[in-house]
Tab-separated table of N, CA and C in Angstrom:
chain	number	residue	atom	x	y	z
A	1	MET	N	0.843	-1.204	-0.063
A	1	MET	CA	-0.117	-0.086	-0.030
A	1	MET	C	0.885	1.148	0.029
A	2	ILE	N	2.151	1.222	0.427
A	2	ILE	CA	3.015	2.359	0.558
A	2	ILE	C	3.339	2.582	-1.129
A	3	VAL	N	3.389	1.589	-1.883
A	3	VAL	CA	3.636	1.870	-3.286
A	3	VAL	C	2.471	2.418	-4.040
A	4	ALA	N	1.322	1.999	-3.566
A	4	ALA	CA	0.136	2.623	-4.171
A	4	ALA	C	0.013	4.073	-3.766
A	5	THR	N	0.353	4.482	-2.516
A	5	THR	CA	0.312	5.911	-2.052
A	5	THR	C	1.337	6.619	-2.932
A	6	ALA	N	2.513	6.128	-3.098
A	6	ALA	CA	3.525	6.762	-3.947
A	6	ALA	C	3.054	6.969	-5.371
A	7	VAL	N	2.506	5.890	-5.904
A	7	VAL	CA	1.823	6.165	-7.406
A	7	VAL	C	0.783	7.159	-7.365
A	8	PHE	N	-0.085	7.102	-6.367
A	8	PHE	CA	-1.157	8.141	-6.267
A	8	PHE	C	-0.546	9.589	-6.290
A	9	LEU	N	0.320	9.794	-5.415
A	9	LEU	CA	1.016	11.130	-5.262
A	9	LEU	C	1.861	11.548	-6.579
A	10	LEU	N	2.452	10.508	-7.144
A	10	LEU	CA	3.250	10.890	-8.365
A	10	LEU	C	2.250	11.241	-9.518
A	11	LEU	N	1.303	10.503	-9.656
A	11	LEU	CA	0.165	10.809	-10.762
A	11	LEU	C	-0.428	12.183	-10.495
A	12	GLY	N	-0.688	12.425	-9.255
A	12	GLY	CA	-1.376	13.563	-8.883
A	12	GLY	C	-0.542	14.800	-8.985
A	13	PHE	N	0.607	14.809	-8.485
A	13	PHE	CA	1.513	16.050	-8.480
A	13	PHE	C	2.232	16.212	-9.893
A	14	LEU	N	2.720	15.168	-10.520
A	14	LEU	CA	3.392	15.409	-11.763
A	14	LEU	C	2.324	15.579	-12.846
A	15	TRP	N	1.248	14.773	-12.979
A	15	TRP	CA	0.382	14.911	-14.045
A	15	TRP	C	-0.910	15.406	-13.836
A	16	ASN	N	-1.173	15.719	-12.650
A	16	ASN	CA	-2.469	16.344	-12.155
A	16	ASN	C	-3.478	15.500	-12.510
A	17	LEU	N	-3.455	14.205	-12.228
A	17	LEU	CA	-4.449	13.074	-12.515
A	17	LEU	C	-5.206	12.661	-11.134
A	18	TRP	N	-5.495	13.538	-10.433
A	18	TRP	CA	-6.096	13.248	-9.084
A	18	TRP	C	-7.395	12.491	-9.147
A	19	GLY	N	-8.138	12.739	-10.187
A	19	GLY	CA	-9.345	12.092	-10.329
A	19	GLY	C	-9.253	10.630	-10.835
A	20	LYS	N	-8.217	10.312	-11.342
A	20	LYS	CA	-7.913	8.925	-11.928
A	20	LYS	C	-6.979	8.229	-11.101
A	21	ALA	N	-6.071	9.032	-10.295
A	21	ALA	CA	-5.123	8.235	-9.604
A	21	ALA	C	-5.549	7.447	-8.421
A	22	TRP	N	-6.865	7.547	-8.025
A	22	TRP	CA	-7.492	6.632	-6.779
A	22	TRP	C	-7.465	5.286	-7.284
A	23	VAL	N	-7.408	4.986	-8.483
A	23	VAL	CA	-7.387	3.459	-8.897
A	23	VAL	C	-6.145	2.737	-8.364
A	24	SER	N	-5.133	3.479	-8.085
A	24	SER	CA	-3.820	2.899	-7.536
A	24	SER	C	-4.218	2.184	-6.292
A	25	PHE	N	-5.037	2.636	-5.405
A	25	PHE	CA	-5.407	2.067	-4.175
A	25	PHE	C	-6.210	0.826	-4.415
A	26	VAL	N	-7.059	0.737	-5.452
A	26	VAL	CA	-7.877	-0.425	-5.716
A	26	VAL	C	-6.932	-1.531	-6.145
A	27	VAL	N	-5.982	-1.168	-7.059
A	27	VAL	CA	-5.030	-2.195	-7.459
A	27	VAL	C	-4.104	-2.561	-6.379
A	28	GLY	N	-3.642	-1.609	-5.446
A	28	GLY	CA	-2.852	-1.989	-4.303
A	28	GLY	C	-3.557	-3.014	-3.398
A	29	GLY	N	-4.728	-2.717	-3.141
A	29	GLY	CA	-5.536	-3.611	-2.197
A	29	GLY	C	-5.689	-5.042	-2.837
A	30	LEU	N	-5.901	-5.107	-4.128
A	30	LEU	CA	-6.093	-6.380	-4.642
A	30	LEU	C	-4.786	-7.033	-4.763
A	31	LEU	N	-3.619	-6.510	-4.959
A	31	LEU	CA	-2.357	-7.089	-4.896
A	31	LEU	C	-2.002	-7.467	-3.464
A	32	CYS	N	-2.345	-6.649	-2.545
A	32	CYS	CA	-1.939	-7.104	-1.102
A	32	CYS	C	-2.981	-8.284	-0.736
A	33	GLY	N	-4.111	-8.614	-1.196
A	33	GLY	CA	-4.953	-9.746	-0.880
A	33	GLY	C	-4.371	-11.002	-1.546
A	34	ILE	N	-4.005	-10.776	-2.743
A	34	ILE	CA	-3.396	-11.949	-3.610
A	34	ILE	C	-2.196	-12.382	-2.981
A	35	VAL	N	-1.347	-11.525	-2.653
A	35	VAL	CA	-0.056	-11.857	-2.047
A	35	VAL	C	-0.134	-12.499	-0.735
A	36	SER	N	-1.113	-11.899	0.131
A	36	SER	CA	-1.429	-12.572	1.323
A	36	SER	C	-1.893	-14.028	1.259
A	37	VAL	N	-2.797	-14.169	0.282
A	37	VAL	CA	-3.421	-15.613	0.037
A	37	VAL	C	-2.344	-16.549	-0.410
A	38	TRP	N	-1.439	-16.035	-1.231
A	38	TRP	CA	-0.297	-16.722	-1.755
A	38	TRP	C	0.674	-17.195	-0.609
A	39	PHE	N	1.027	-16.274	0.271
A	39	PHE	CA	1.909	-16.614	1.303
A	39	PHE	C	1.393	-17.557	2.268
A	40	GLU	N	-0.068	-17.445	2.634
A	40	GLU	CA	-0.657	-18.362	3.415
A	40	GLU	C	-0.631	-19.787	2.980
A	41	LYS	N	-0.872	-19.909	1.498
A	41	LYS	CA	-0.715	-21.225	0.924
A	41	LYS	C	0.764	-21.895	1.049
A	42	LYS	N	1.643	-20.974	1.015
A	42	LYS	CA	2.979	-21.390	1.023
A	42	LYS	C	3.403	-21.929	2.336
A	43	LYS	N	2.775	-21.306	3.446
A	43	LYS	CA	3.176	-21.683	4.761
A	43	LYS	C	2.676	-23.187	5.015
A	44	LYS	N	1.579	-23.615	4.427
A	44	LYS	CA	1.028	-24.900	4.812
A	44	LYS	C	1.828	-25.919	4.158
């Protein structure tokens, strides 16, 4: 989620894409969930 925040801020400040940059949080959340499930399966 730190990377998602960095992407959000970069898109916002550099290209003034504040309205579309929120998608970075959706993608970040999905990726966190996928990685979490993957690591849980790897532990078992």
